[in-house]
Coordinates of N, CA and C in Angstrom, one line a residue:
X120 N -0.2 14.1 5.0 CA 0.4 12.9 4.3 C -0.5 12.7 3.1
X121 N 0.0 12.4 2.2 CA -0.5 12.2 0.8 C -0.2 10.5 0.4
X122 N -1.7 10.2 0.2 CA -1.3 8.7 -0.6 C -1.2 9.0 -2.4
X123 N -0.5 7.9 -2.5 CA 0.3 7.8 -3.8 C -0.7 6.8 -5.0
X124 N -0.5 5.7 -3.8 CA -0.5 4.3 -4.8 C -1.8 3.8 -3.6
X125 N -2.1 2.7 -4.4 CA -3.0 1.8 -3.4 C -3.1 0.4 -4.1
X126 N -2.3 -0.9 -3.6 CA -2.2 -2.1 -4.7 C -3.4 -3.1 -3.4
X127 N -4.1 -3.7 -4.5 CA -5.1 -4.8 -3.4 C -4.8 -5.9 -4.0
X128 N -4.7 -6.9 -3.3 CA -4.4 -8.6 -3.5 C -5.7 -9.2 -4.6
X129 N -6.8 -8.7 -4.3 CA -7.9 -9.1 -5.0 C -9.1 -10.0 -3.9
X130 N -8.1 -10.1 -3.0 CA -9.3 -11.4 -2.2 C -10.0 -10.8 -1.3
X131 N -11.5 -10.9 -1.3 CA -12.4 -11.0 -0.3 C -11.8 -11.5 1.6
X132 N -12.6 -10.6 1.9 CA -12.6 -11.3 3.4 C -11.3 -11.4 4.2
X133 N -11.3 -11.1 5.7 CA -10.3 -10.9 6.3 C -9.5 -11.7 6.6
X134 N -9.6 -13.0 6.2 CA -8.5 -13.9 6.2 C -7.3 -13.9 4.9
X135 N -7.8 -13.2 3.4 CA -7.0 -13.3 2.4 C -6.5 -12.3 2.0
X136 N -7.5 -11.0 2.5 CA -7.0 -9.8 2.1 C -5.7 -9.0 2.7
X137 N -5.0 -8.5 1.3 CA -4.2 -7.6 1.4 C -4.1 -6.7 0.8
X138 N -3.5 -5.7 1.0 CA -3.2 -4.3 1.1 C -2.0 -3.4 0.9
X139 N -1.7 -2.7 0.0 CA -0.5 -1.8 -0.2 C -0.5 -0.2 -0.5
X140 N -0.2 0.1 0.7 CA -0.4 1.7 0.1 C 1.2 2.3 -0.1
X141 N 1.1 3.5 -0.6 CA 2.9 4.3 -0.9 C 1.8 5.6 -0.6
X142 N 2.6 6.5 0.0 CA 2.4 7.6 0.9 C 3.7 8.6 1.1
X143 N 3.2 10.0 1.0 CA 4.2 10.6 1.3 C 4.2 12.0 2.0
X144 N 5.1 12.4 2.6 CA 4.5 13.5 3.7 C 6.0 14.4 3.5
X145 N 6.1 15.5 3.0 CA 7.5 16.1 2.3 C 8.5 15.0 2.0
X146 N 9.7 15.1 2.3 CA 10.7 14.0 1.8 C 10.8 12.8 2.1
X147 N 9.5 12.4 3.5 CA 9.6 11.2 4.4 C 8.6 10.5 3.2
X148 N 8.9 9.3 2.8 CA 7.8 8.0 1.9 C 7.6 6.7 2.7
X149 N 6.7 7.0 2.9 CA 5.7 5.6 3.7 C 5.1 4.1 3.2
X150 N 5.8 3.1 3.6 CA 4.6 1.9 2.7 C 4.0 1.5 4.0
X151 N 2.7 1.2 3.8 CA 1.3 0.5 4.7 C 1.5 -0.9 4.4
X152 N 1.7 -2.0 4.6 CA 1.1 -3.2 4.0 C 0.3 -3.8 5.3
X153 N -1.0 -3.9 4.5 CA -2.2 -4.3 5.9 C -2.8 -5.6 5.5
X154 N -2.8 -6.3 6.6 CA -3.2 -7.7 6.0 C -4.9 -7.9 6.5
X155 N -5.7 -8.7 6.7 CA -6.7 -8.7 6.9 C -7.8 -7.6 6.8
X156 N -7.7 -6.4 5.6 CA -8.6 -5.6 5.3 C -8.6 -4.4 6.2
X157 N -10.0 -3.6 6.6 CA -9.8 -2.2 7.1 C -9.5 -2.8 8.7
X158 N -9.7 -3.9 9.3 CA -9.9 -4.1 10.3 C -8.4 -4.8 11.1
X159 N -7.5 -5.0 10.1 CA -6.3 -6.1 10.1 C -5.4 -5.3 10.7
X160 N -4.2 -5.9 10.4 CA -3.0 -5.7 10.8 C -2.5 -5.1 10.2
X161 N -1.8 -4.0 10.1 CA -0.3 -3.1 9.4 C 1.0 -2.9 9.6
X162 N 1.8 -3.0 8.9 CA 3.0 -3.4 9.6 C 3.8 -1.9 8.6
X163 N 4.5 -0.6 9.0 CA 4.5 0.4 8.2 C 6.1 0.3 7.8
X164 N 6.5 1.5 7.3 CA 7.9 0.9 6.9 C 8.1 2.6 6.3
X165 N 9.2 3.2 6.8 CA 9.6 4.5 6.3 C 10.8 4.8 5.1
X166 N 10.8 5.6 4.4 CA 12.1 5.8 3.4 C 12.3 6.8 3.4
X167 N 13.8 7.3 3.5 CA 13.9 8.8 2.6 C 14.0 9.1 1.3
X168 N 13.6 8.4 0.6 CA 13.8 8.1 -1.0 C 12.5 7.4 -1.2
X169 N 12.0 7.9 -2.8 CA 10.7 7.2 -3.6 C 11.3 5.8 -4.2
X170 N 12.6 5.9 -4.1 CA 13.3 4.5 -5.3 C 13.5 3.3 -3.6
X171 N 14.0 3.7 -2.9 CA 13.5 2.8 -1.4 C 12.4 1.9 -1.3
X172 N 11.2 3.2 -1.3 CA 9.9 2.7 -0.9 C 9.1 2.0 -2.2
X173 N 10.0 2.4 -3.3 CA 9.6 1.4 -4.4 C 10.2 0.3 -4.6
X174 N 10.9 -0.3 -4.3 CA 11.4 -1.2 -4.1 C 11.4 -2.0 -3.1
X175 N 10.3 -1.5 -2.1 CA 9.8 -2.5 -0.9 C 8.5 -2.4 -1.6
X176 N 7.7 -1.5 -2.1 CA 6.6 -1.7 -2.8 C 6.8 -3.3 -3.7
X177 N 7.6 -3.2 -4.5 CA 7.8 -4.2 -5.2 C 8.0 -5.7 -4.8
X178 N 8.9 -5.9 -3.7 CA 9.0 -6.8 -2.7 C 7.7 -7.7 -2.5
X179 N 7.0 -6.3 -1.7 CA 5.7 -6.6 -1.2 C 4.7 -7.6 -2.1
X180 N 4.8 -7.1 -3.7 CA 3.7 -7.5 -4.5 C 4.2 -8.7 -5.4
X181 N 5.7 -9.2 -4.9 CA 6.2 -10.3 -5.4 C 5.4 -11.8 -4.8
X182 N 5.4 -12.5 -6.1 CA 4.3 -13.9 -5.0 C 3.6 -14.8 -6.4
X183 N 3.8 -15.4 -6.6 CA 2.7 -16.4 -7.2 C 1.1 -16.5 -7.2
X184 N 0.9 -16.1 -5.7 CA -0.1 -16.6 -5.0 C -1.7 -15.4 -5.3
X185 N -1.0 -13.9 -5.7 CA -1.7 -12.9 -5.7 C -1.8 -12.5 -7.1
X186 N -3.2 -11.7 -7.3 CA -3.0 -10.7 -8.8 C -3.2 -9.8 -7.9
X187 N -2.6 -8.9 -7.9 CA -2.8 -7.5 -7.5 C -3.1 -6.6 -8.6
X188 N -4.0 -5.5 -7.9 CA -4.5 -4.8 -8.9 C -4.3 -3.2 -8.3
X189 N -3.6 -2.0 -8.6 CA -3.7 -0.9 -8.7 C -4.7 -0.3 -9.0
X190 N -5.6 0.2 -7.1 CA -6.5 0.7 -7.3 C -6.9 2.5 -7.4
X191 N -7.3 3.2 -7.8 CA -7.4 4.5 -8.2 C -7.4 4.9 -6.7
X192 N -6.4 6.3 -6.9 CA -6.7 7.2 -5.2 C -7.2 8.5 -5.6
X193 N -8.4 8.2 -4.3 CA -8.9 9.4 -4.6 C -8.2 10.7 -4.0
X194 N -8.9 11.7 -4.8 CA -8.6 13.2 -4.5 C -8.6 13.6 -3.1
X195 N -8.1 14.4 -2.7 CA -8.0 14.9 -1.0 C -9.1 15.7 -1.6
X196 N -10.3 15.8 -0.4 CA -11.1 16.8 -0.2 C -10.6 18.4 -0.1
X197 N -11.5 18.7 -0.2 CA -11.3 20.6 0.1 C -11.8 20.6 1.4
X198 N -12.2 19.8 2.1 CA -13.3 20.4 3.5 C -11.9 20.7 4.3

């Protein structure tokens, strides 16, 4: 599986933080939305389509309440 995207809410600490990844594994596209940080909760969500899972992406990051910031993904290792 291949991550894509990775959007963060911007807040500190496991009560505010959130989380958005887009992921993809051949034609199946995955969104993660994890609430409470590495430790929290995820609730996953599958698409057979990139315009699907972008558009639950978008859902997700709708809100007043957040800046979300698109954070860089890194490279898959070679090991």
């Amino acid at each position: 599986m291949e991550q894509r995207k990775h959007w963060w809410n911007g807040k500190w600490g496991r009560l505010g933080r959130r989380d958005v990844y887009l992921r993809v594994s051949g034609d199946q596209w995955y969104v993660e939305h994890r609430t409470g940080g590495g430790d929290g909760v995820s609730h996953f969500y599958e698409f057979d389509s990139e315009d699907a899972a972008i558009d639950t992406v978008r859902d997700l990051l709708a809100g007043p309440d957040d800046e979300w910031r698109e954070l860089s993904v890194r490279p898959s290792s070679a090991f």
